[in-house]
Short mmCIF file of C-alpha atoms in Angstrom, two decimals:
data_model
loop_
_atom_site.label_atom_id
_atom_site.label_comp_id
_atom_site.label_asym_id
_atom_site.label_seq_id
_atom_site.Cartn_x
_atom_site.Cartn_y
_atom_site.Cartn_z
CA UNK G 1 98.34 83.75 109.90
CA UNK G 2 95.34 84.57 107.99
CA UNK G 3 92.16 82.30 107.19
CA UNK G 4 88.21 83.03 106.84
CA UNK G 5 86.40 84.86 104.50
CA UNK G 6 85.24 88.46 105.15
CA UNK G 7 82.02 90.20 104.71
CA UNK G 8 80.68 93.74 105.71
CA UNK G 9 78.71 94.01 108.35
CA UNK G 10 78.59 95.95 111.93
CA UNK G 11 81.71 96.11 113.23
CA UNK G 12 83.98 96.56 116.30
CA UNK G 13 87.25 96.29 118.09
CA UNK G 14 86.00 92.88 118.87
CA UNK G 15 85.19 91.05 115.90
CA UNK G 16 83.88 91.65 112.18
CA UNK G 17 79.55 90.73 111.98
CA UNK G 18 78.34 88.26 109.27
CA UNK G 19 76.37 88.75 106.46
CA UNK G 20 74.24 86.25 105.07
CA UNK G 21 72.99 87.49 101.48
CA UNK G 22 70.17 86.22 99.44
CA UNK G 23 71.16 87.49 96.00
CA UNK G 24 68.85 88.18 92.92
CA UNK G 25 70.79 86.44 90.59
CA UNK G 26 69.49 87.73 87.13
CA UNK G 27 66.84 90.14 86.18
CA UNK G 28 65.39 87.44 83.20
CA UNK G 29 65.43 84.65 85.18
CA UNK G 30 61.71 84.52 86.70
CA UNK G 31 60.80 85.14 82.94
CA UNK G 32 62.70 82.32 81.32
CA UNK G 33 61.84 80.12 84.70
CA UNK G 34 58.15 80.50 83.59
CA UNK G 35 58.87 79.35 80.40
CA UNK G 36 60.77 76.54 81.70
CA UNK G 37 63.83 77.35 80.27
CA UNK G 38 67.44 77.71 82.20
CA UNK G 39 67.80 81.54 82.41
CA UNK G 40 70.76 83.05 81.06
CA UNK G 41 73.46 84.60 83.96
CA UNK G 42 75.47 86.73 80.89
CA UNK G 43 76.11 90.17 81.30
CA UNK G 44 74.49 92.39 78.56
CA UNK G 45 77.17 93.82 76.27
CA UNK G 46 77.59 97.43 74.77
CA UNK G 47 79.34 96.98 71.63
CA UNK G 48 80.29 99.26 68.40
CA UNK G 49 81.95 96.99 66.26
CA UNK G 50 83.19 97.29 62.13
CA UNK G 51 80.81 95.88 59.28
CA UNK G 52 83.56 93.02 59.47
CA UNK G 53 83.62 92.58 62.74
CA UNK G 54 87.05 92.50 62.93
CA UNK G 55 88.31 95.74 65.21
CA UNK G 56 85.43 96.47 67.98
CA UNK G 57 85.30 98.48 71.05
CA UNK G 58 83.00 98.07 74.40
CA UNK G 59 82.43 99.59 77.24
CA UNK G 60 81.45 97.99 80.76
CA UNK G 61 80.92 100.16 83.99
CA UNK G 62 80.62 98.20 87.29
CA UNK G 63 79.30 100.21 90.56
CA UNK G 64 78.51 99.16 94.03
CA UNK G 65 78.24 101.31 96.98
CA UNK G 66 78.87 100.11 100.77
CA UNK G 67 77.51 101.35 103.97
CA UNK G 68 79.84 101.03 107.14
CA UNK G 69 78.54 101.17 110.75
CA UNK G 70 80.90 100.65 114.00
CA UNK G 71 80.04 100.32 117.23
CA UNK G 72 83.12 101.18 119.31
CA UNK G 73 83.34 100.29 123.04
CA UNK G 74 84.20 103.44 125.29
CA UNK G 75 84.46 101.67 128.65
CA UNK G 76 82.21 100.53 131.66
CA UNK G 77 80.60 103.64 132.44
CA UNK G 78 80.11 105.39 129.02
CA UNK G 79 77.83 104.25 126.29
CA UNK G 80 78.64 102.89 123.15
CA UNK G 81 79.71 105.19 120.41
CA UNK G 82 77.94 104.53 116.34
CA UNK G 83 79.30 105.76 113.83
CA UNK G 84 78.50 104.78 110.28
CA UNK G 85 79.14 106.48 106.52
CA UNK G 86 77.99 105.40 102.77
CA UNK G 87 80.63 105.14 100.54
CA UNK G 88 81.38 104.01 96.32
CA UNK G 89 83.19 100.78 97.09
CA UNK G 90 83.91 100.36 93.60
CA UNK G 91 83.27 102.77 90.62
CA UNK G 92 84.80 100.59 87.34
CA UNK G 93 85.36 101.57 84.20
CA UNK G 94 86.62 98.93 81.39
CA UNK G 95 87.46 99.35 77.90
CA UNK G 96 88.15 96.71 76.06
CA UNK G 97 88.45 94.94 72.27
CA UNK G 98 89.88 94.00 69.04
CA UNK G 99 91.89 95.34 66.48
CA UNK G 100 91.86 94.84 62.91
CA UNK G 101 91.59 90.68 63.66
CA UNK G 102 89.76 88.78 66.55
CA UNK G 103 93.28 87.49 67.41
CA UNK G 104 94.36 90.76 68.50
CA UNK G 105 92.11 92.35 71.44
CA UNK G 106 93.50 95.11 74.38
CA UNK G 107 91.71 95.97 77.68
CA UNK G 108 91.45 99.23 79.73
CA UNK G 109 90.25 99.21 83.38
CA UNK G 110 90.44 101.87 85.45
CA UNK G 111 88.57 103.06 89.19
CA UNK G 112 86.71 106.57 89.26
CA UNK G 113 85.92 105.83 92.79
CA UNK G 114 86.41 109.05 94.57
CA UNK G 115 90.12 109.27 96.34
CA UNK G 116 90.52 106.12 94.33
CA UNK G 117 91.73 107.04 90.93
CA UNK G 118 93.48 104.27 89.46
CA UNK G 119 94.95 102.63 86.68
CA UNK G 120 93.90 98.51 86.79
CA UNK G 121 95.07 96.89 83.88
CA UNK G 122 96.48 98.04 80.52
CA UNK G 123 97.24 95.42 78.09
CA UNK G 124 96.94 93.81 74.75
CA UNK G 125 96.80 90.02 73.90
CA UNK G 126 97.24 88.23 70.37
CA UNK G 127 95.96 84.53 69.93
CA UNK G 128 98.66 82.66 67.95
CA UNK G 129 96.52 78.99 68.56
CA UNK G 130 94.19 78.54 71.05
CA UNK G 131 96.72 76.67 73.05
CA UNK G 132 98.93 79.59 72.67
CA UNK G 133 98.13 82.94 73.77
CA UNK G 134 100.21 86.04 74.60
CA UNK G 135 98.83 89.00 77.20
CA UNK G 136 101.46 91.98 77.82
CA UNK G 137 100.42 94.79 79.94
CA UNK G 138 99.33 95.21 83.30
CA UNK G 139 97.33 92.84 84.58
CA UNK G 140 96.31 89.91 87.72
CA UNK G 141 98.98 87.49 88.69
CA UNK G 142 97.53 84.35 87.12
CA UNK G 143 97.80 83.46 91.06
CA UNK G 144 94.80 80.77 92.15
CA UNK G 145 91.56 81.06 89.55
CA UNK G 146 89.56 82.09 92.79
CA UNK G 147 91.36 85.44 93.01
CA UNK G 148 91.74 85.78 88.65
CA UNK G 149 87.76 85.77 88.18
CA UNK G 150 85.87 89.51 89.30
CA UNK G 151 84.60 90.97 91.64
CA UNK G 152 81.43 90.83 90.12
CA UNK G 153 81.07 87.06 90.16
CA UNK G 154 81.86 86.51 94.34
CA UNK G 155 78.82 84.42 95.84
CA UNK G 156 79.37 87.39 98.72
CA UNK G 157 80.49 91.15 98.45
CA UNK G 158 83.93 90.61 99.09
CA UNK G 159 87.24 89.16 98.54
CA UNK G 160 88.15 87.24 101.50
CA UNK G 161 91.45 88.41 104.48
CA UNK G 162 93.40 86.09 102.09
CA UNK G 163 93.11 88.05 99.19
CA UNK G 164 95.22 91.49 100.54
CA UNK G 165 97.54 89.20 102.26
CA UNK G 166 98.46 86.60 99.59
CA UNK G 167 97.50 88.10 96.02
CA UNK G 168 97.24 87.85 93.24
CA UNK G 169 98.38 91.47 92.96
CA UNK G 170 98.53 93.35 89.44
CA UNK G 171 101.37 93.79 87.99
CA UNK G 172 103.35 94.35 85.04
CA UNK G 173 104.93 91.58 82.74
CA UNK G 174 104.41 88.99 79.98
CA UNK G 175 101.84 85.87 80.23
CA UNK G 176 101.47 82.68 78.05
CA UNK G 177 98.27 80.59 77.89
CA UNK G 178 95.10 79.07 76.54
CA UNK G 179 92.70 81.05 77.73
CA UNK G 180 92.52 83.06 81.00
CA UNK G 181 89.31 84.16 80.49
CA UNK G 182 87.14 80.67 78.95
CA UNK G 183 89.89 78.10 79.81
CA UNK G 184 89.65 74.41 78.78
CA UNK G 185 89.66 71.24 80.23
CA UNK G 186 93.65 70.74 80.42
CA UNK G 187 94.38 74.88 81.46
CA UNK G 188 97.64 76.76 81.88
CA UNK G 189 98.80 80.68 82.42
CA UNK G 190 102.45 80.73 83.21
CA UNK G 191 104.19 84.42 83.00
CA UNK G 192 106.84 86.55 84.02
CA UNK G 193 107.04 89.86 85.86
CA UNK G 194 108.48 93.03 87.22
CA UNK G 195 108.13 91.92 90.68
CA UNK G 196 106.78 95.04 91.80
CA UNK G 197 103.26 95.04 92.79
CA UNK G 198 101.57 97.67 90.81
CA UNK G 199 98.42 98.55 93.41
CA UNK G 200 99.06 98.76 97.14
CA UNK G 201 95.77 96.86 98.12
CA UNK G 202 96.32 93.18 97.62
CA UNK G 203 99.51 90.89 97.61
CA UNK G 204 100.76 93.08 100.38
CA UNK G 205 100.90 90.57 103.64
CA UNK G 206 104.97 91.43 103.95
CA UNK G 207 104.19 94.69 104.28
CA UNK G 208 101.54 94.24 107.07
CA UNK G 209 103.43 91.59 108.91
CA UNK G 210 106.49 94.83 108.85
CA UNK G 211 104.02 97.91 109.46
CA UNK G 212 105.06 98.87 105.93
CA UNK G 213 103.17 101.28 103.17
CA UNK G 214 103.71 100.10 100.12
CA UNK G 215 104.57 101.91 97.05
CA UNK G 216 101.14 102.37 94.82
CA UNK G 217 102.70 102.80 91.06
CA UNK G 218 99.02 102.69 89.82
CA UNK G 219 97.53 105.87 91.54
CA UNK G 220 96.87 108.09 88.97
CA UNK G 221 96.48 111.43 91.51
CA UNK G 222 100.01 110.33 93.76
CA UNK G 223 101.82 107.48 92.24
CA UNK G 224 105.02 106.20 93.81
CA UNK G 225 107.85 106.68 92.33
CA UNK G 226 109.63 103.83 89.43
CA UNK G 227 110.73 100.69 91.59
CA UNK G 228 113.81 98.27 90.44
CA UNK G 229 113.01 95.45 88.19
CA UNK G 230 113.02 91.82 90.42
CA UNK G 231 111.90 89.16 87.94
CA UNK G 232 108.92 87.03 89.46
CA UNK G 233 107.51 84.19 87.69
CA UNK G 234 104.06 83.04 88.55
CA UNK G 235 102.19 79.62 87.28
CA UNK G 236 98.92 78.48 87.36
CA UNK G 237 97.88 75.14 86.28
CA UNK G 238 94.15 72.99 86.59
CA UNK G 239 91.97 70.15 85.16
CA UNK G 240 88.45 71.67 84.90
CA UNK G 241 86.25 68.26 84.57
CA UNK G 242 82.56 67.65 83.00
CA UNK G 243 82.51 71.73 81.74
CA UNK G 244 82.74 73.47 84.52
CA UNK G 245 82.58 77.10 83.99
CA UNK G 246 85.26 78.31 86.60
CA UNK G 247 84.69 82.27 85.57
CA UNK G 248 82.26 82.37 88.02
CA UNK G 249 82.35 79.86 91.76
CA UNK G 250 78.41 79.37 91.89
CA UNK G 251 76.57 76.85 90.27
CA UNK G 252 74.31 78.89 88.24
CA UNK G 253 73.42 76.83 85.06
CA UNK G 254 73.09 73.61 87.19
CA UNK G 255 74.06 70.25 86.03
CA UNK G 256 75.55 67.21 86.88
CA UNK G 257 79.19 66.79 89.05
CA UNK G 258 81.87 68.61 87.84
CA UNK G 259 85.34 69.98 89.45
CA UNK G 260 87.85 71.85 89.08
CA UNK G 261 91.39 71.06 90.63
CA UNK G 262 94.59 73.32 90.31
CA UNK G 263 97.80 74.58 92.07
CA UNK G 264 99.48 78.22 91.67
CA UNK G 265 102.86 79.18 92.36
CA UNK G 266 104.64 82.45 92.10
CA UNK G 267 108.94 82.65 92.86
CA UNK G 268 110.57 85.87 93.51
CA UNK G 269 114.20 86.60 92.40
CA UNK G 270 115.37 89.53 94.56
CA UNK G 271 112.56 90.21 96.62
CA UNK G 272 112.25 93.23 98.73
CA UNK G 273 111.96 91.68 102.48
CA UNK G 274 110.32 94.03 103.64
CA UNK G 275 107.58 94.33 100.64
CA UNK G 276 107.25 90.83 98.92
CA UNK G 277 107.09 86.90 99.21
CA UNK G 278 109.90 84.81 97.61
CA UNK G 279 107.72 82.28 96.94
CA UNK G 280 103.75 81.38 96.92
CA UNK G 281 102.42 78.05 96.73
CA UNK G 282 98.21 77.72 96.67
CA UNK G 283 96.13 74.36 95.69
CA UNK G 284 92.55 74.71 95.19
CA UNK G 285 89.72 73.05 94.67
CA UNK G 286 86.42 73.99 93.29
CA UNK G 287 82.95 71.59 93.07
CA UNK G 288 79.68 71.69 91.55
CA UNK G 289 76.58 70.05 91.24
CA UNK G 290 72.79 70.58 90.79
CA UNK G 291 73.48 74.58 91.90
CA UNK G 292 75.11 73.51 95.05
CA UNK G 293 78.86 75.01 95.01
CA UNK G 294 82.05 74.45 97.32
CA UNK G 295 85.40 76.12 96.89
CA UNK G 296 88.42 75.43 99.09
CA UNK G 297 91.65 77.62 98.23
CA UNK G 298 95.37 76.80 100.65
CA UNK G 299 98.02 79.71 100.65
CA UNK G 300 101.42 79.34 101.60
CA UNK G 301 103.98 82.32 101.70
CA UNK G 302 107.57 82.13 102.48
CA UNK G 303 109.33 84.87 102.63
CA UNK G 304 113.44 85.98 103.15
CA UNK G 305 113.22 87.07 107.24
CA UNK G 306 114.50 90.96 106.89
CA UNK G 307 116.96 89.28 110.12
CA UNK G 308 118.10 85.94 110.77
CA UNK G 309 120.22 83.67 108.71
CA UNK G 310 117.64 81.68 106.84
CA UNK G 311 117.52 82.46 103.16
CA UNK G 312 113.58 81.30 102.80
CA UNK G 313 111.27 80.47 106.03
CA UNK G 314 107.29 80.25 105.87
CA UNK G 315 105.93 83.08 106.78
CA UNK G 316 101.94 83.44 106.22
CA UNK G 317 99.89 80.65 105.73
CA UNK G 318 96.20 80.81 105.48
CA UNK G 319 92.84 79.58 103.53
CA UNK G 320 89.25 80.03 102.25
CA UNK G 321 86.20 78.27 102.02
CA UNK G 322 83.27 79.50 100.54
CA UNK G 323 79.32 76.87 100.14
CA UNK G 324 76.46 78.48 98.13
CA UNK G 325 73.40 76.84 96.86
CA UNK G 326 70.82 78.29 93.81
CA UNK G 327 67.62 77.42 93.85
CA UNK G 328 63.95 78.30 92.21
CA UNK G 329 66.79 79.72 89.37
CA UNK G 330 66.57 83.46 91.19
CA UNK G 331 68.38 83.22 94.60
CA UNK G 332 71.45 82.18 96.07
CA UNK G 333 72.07 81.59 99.84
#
């Protein structure tokens, strides 16, 4: 069973420490507060783009560094040993655009983090309507819109415990919907996949329950080796009320109520028992109003027992809740 949601902190074999964060939200926003306007929270873009506009190319580099300290308890009569390091949590590097229409746009993401270099997604996506849309490559599960939004938008530092144990993994395969990345009120992503998870970092609870490695196709310096092809199909379906931006969970531009409601699902053909989930099964729910924020995200994972005679049993179940609250436009508790 896993539940919570995990930040970095002092640490030891008895428990994780908390963080409580208050965040500077945007650098303009003290500016545009002045002027009593509501700030903007979009990130700056660097684009080079044709005189038509048609074929573009940008470039986006995320970075955050993380410092560690553990205090490990040697016993009655010795002190306590500290140890603590500085480290590049994440060093990203995205390259993304379009091609000789706006319909037709492709996205490279890679980590340069050192003893981390890795391929993240690699894929290409043409928009037949906007009720229609096709993304090929490697990319997120469309597995609970909590886990398909970045890194960069978390109210904390962190993914929660749920996220390496329940997904959504990356992997590669073949997604329809209406838009992943600015969905609309009625929203859909429903694909099929290899079944193979493509980074050994998240989606991997099987593995932990089993003492496992996983395979980790995606390293670019030791990659495992080609895996069989299992055919998984994952679904994710909401009703985003009043224009709520779900991209990001806090309530940045303010405003009156609006939710978001949804369930995922993912189903495994053949999986490996000792590597993946048969089947994953997540509501959520996600609230704002007036800057105050509250998300609530279920996971259920069944898996086929690597003994025993049942086909399917539930094996990890777990949850996250995360409350934040903007004021004065600049800061988030």
């Amino acid at each position: 069973m896993t539940s919570g949601t995990r930040s970095r902190g002092v640490r030891g074999p008895r428990g994780a420490g908390t963080l409580l964060a208050f965040a500077w939200i945007a650098t303009g926003a003290s500016n545009a507060a002045a002027d009593g306007e509501r700030p903007s929270y979009e990130r700056p873009r660097l684009e080079v783009a044709t005189e038509d506009g048609q074929s573009a190319l940008r470039l986006h580099l995320a970075a955050q560094f993380r410092w560690e300290g553990t205090s490990t308890d040697k016993g009655d009569e010795a002190d306590r040993e500290w140890s603590d390091k500085i480290l590049f949590r994440r060093l990203r590097v995205v390259f993304e655009g379009r091609a000789i229409t706006e319909d037709l746009t492709y996205r490279l993401h890679f980590s340069l983090a050192p003893g981390q270099l890795e391929l993240y997604d690699l894929s290409i996506a043409y928009a037949f309507h906007p009720q229609a849309r096709l993304l090929l490559g490697q990319n997120k599960l469309p597995f609970t819109r909590y886990r398909m939004d970045s890194f960069q938008d978390l109210p904390l530092v962190e993914w929660g415990y749920e996220t390496p144990y329940f997904g959504a993994e990356r992997q590669i395969g073949l997604t329809l919907h209406n838009g992943m990345d600015r969905p609309p009120e009625f929203e859909y992503e429903f694909g099929i996949y290899t079944g193979v998870n493509a980074r050994a970092s998240n989606g991997i609870g099987v593995s932990k329950v089993y003492a496992e490695t996983p395979p980790n196709p995606s390293s670019l310096t030791n990659p495992a080796a080609p895996s069989s092809f299992h055919p998984e199909l994952a679904g994710h379906f909401a009703y985003n009320y009043g224009g709520i931006d779900v991209r990001r969970p806090s309530d940045l531009e303010g405003g009156p109520f609006r939710f978001s409601v949804g369930v995922s699902a993912t189903w495994d053909a053949q999986p490996d028992s000792l590597l993946d989930m048969a089947m994953r099964v997540a509501p959520e729910l996600l609230i704002k109003v007036g800057g105050f924020h509250a998300l609530g995200v279920f996971y259920l994972g069944f898996w086929e027992q690597a003994v025993g005679e049942e086909d399917m049993a539930l094996g990890l179940f777990g949850g996250v809740g995360q409350l934040s609250y903007v004021f004065l436009d600049m800061f988030e508790v």
